[in-house]
PDB file of C-alpha atoms in Angstrom:
ATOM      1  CA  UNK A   5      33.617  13.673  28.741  1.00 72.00           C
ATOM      2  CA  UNK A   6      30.963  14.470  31.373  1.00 78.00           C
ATOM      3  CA  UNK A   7      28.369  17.126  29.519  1.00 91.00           C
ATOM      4  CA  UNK A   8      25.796  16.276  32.335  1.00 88.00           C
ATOM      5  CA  UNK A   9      26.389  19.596  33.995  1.00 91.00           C
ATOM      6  CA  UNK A  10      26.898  22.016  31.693  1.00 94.00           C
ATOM      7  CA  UNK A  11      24.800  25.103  32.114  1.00 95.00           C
ATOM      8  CA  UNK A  12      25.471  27.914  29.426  1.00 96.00           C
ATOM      9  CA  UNK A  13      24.298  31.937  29.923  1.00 95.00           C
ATOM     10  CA  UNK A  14      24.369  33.767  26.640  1.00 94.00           C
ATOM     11  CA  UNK A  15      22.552  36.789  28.607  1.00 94.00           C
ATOM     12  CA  UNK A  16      20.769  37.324  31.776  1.00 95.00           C
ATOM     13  CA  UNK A  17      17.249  36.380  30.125  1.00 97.00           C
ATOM     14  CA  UNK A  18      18.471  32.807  28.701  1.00 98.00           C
ATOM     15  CA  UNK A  19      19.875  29.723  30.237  1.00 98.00           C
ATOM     16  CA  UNK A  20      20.577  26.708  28.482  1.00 98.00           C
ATOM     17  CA  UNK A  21      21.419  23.629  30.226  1.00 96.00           C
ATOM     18  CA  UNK A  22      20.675  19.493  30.388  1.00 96.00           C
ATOM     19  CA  UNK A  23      17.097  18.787  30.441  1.00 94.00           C
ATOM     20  CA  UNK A  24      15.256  17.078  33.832  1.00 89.00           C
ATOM     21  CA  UNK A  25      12.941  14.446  32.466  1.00 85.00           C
ATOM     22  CA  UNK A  26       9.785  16.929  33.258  1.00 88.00           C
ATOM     23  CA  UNK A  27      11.220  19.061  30.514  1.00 93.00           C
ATOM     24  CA  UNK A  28      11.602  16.726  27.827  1.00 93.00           C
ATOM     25  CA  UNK A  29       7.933  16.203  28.114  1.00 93.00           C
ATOM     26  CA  UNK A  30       6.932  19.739  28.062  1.00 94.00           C
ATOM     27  CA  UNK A  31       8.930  19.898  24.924  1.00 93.00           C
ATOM     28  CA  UNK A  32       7.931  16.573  23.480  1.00 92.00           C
ATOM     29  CA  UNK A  33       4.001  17.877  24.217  1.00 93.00           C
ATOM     30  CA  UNK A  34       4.940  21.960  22.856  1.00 93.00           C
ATOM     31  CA  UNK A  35       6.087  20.569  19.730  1.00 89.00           C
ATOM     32  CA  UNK A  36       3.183  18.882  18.702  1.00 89.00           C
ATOM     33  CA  UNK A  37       0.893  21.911  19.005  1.00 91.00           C
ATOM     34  CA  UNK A  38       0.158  22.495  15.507  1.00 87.00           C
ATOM     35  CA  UNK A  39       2.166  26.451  15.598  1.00 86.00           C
ATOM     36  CA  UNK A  40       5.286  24.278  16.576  1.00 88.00           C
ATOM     37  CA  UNK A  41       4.865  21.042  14.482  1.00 85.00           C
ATOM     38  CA  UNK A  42       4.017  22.200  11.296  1.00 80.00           C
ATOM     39  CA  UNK A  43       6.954  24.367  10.987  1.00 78.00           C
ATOM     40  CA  UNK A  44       9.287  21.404  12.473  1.00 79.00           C
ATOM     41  CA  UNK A  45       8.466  18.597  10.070  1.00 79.00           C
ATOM     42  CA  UNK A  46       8.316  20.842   7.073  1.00 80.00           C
ATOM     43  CA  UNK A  47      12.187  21.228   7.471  1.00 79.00           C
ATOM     44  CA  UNK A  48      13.689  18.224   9.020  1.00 75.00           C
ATOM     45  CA  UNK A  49      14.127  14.139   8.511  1.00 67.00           C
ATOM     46  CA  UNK A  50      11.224  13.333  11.164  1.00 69.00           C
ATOM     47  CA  UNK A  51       9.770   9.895   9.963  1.00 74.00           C
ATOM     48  CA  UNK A  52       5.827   9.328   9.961  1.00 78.00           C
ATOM     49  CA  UNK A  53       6.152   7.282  12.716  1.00 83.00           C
ATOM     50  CA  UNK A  54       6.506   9.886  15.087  1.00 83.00           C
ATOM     51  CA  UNK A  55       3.087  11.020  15.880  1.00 84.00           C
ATOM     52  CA  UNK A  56       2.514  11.541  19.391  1.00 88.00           C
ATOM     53  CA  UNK A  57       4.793  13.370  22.061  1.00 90.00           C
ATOM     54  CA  UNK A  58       5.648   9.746  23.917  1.00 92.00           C
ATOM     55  CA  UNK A  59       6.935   8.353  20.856  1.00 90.00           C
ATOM     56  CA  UNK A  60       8.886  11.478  19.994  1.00 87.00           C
ATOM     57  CA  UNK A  61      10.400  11.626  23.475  1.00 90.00           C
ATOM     58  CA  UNK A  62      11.100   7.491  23.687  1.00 92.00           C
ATOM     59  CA  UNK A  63      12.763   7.819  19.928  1.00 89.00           C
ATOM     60  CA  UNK A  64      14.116  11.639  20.100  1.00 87.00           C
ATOM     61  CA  UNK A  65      14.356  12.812  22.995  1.00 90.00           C
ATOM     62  CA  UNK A  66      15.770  10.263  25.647  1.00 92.00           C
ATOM     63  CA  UNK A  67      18.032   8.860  23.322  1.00 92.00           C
ATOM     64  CA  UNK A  68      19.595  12.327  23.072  1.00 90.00           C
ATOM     65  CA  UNK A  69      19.806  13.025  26.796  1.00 89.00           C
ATOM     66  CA  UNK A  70      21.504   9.533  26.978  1.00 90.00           C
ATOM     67  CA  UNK A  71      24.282  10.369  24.380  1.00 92.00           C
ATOM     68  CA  UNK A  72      25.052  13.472  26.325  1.00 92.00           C
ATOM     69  CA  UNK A  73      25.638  11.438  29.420  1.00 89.00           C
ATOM     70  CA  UNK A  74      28.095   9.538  27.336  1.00 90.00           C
ATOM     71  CA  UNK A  75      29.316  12.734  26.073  1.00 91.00           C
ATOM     72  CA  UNK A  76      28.626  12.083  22.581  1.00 92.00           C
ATOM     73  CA  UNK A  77      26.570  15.182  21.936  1.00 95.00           C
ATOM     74  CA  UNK A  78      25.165  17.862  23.851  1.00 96.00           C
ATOM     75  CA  UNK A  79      21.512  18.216  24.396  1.00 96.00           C
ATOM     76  CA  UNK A  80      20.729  22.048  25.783  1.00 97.00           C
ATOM     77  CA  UNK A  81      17.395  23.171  26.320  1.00 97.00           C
ATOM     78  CA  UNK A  82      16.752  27.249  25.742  1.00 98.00           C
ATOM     79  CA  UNK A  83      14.806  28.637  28.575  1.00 98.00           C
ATOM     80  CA  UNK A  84      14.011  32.167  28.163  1.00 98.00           C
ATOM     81  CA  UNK A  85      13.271  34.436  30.873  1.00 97.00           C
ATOM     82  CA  UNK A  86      12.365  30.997  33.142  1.00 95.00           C
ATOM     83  CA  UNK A  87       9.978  29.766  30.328  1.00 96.00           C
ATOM     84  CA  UNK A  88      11.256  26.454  28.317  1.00 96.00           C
ATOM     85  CA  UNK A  89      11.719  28.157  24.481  1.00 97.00           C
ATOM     86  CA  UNK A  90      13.570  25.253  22.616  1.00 96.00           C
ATOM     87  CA  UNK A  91      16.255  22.804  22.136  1.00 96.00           C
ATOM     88  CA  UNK A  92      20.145  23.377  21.152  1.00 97.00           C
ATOM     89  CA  UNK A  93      22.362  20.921  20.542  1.00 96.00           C
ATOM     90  CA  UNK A  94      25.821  19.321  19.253  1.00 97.00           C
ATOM     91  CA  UNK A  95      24.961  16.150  18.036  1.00 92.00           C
ATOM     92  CA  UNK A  96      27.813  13.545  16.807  1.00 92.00           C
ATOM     93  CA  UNK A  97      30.929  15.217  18.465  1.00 96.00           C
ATOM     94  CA  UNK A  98      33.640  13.383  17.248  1.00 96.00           C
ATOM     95  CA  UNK A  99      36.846  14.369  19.690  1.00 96.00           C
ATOM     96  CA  UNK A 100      39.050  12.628  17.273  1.00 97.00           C
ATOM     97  CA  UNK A 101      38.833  14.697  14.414  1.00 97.00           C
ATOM     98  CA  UNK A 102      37.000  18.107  16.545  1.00 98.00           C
ATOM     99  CA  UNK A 103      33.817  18.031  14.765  1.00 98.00           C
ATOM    100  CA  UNK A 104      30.291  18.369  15.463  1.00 98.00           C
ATOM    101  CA  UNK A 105      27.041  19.962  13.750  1.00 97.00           C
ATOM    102  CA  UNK A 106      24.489  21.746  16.131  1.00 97.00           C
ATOM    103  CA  UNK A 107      20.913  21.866  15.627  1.00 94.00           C
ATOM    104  CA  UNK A 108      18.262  23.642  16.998  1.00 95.00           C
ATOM    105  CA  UNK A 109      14.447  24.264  17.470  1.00 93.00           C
ATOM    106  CA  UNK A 110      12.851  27.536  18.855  1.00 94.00           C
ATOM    107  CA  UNK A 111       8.852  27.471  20.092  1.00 95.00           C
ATOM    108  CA  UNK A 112       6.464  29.416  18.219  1.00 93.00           C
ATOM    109  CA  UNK A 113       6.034  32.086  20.985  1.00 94.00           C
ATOM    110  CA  UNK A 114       9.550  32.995  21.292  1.00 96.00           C
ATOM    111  CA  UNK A 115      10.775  33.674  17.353  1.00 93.00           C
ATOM    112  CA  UNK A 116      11.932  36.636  15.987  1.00 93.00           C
ATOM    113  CA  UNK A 117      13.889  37.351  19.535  1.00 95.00           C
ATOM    114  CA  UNK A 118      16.898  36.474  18.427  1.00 95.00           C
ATOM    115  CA  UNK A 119      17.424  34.024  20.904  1.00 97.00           C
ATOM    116  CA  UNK A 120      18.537  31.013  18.452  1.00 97.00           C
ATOM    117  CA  UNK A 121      21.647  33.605  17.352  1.00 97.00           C
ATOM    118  CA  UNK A 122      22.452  34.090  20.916  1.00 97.00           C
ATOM    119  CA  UNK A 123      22.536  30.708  22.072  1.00 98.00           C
ATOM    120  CA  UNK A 124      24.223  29.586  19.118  1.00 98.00           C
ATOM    121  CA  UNK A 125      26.860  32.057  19.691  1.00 97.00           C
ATOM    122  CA  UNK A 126      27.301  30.836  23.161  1.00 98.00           C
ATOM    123  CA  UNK A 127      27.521  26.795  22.260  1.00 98.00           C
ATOM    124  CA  UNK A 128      30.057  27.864  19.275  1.00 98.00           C
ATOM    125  CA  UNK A 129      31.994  29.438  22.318  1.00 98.00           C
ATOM    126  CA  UNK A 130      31.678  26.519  24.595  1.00 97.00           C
ATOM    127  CA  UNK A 131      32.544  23.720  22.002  1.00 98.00           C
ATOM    128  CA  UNK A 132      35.457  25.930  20.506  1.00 98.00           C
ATOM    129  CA  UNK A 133      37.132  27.037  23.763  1.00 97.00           C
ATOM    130  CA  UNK A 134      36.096  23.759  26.244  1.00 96.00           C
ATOM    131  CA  UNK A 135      35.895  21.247  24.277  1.00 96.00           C
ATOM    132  CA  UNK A 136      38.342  22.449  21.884  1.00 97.00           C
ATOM    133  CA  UNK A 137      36.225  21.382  18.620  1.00 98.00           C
ATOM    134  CA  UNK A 138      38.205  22.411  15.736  1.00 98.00           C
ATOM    135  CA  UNK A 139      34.755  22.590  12.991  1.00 98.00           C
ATOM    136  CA  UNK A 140      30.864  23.152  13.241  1.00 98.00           C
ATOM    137  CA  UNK A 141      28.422  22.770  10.947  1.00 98.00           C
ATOM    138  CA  UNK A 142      25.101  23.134  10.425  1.00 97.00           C
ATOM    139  CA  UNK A 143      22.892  21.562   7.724  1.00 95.00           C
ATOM    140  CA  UNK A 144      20.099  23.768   6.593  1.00 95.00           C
ATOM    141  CA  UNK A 145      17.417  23.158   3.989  1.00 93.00           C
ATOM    142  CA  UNK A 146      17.744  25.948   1.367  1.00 95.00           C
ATOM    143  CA  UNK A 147      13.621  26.993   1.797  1.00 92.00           C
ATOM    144  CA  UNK A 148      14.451  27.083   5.622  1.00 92.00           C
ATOM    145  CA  UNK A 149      15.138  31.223   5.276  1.00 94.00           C
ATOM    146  CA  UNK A 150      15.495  31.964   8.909  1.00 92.00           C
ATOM    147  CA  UNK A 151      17.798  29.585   9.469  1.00 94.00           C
ATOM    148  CA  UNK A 152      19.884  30.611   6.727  1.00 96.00           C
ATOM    149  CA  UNK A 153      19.923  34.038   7.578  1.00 96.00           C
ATOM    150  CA  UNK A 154      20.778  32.882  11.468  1.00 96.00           C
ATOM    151  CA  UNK A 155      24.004  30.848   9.448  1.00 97.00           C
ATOM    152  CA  UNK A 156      24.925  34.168   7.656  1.00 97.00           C
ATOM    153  CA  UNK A 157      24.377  36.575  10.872  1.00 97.00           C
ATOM    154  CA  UNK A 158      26.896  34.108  12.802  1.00 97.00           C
ATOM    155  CA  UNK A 159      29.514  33.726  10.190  1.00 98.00           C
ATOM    156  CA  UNK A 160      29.688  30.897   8.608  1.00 98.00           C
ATOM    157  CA  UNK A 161      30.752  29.799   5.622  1.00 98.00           C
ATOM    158  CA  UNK A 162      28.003  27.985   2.654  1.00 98.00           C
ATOM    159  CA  UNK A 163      29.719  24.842   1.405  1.00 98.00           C
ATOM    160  CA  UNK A 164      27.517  24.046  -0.651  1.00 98.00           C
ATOM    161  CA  UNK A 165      23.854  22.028  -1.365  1.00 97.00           C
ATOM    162  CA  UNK A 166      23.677  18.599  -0.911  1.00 97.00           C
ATOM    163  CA  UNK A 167      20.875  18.013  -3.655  1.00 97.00           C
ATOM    164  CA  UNK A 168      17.574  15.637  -2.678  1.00 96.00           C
ATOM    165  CA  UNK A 169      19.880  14.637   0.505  1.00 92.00           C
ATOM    166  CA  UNK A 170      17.029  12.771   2.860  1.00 88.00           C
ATOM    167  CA  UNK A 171      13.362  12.217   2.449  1.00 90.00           C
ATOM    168  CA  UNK A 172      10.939  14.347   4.190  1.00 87.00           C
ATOM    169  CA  UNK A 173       7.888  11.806   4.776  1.00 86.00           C
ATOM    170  CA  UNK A 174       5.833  14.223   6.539  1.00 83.00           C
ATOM    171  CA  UNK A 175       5.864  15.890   2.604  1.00 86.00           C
ATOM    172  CA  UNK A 176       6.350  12.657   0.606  1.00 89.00           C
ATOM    173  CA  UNK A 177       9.211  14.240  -1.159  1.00 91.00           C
ATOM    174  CA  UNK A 178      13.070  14.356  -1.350  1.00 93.00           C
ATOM    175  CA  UNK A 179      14.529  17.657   0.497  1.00 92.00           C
ATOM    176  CA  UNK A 180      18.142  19.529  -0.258  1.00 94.00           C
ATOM    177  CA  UNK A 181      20.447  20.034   2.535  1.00 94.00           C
ATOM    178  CA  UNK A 182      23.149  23.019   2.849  1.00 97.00           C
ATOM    179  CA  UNK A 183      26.192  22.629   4.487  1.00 97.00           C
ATOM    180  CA  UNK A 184      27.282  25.619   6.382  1.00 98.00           C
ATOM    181  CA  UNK A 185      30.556  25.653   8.869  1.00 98.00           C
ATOM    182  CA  UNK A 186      32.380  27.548  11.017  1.00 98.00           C
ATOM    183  CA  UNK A 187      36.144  26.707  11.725  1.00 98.00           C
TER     184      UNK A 187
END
C-alpha cells in the first residue's frame, strides 16, 4: 500500500502528513534540545548510541520514512498552526492480521494543547476506516502519566503491564511497558 501521500487534518490548526527530508532534520535537531530529549529517553528504548541528531535521523528517522514508502508503517509528522510540533506514527502494520501500535512524540513548546489526543483520534480514524486495521495498541511505560491519561481520554482498553519489558540505557535500568488497545 502506497502511504507516501497521505495527509491527515484533525482540525484547521494541525496537519499531519509524510515528512520532506528538511523536516526530519528539524526534528532530528528539536529533539536533542535538552526540553525535548530529556523527556524522550526517560520513557522509551533509545540505545546510548544515539547521541547526535545525524545518527538519530540515519538510524530513526530515514529508516522510518523508508518503511512507509513500503507501506509498512506510517510515519506522520504533527505540524501545528504551520510550525513542525512532533511525530505520529503506525509502526509494524501487519495487513494480515489488521494490527498496528502507534507512537508518538510532541515538542516541548506545544504540550498541554491537546494536540497528541487529536491527532491520535484522527490516525485511529484513518487506519480503522482506510486501511481497515482491525486492533491498535499502544505501549506506555506506567511512570509515563500523560500518556496514560491520553490512552484513557481516547478509549482504550489497559491489558495489562509487561514487567521490566526493555532496557532503558539512557537510565541503566530495566523499564515496564503497558499494553493499551483499541479494537
Amino acid at each position: 500500500m502506497n502511504l507516501e501521500k497521505t495527509v491527515l487534518n484533525p482540525d484547521r490548526d494541525i496537519q499531519l502528513r509524510v515528512p520532506k527530508e528538511s523536516d526530519l532534520i528539524k526534528l532530528a535537531t528539536s529533539i536533542f534540545e535538552p526540553e525535548n530529549f530529556e523527556l524522550i529517553v526517560t520513557f522509551t528504548g533509545y540505545t546510548t548510541d544515539i547521541t547526535t541528531p545525524k545518527i538519530y535521523l540515519d538510524k530513526k528517522l530515514k529508516p522510518r520514512l523508508k518503511e512507509t514508502k513500503e507501506g509498512c508503517e506510517l510515519l506522520l509528522f504533527i505540524y501545528y498552526k504551520g510550525q513542525l510540533a512532533g511525530r505520529i506514527s503506525a509502526h509494524e502494520i501487519d495487513y494480515k492480521t489488521k494490527k498496528t501500535e502507534i507512537g508518538y512524540l510532541l515538542l516541548k513548546e506545544f504540550r498541554g494543547k491537546g494536540i497528541i489526543t487529536r491527532c491520535a483520534r484522527e490516525l485511529e480514524r484513518f487506519l480503522f476506516e482506510d486501511l481497515d486495521i482491525n486492533r491498535i495498541e499502544l505501549t506506555v511505560d506506567p511512570k509515563n502519566l500523560p500518556s496514560i491519561a491520553i490512552a484513557k481520554k481516547l478509549g482504550y482498553t489497559h491489558e495489562g503491564t509487561l514487567r521490566e519489558s526493555y532496557f532503558n540505557e539512557y537510565l541503566g535500568e530495566y523499564r515496564d511497558d503497558q499494553i493499551w488497545s483499541k479494537l
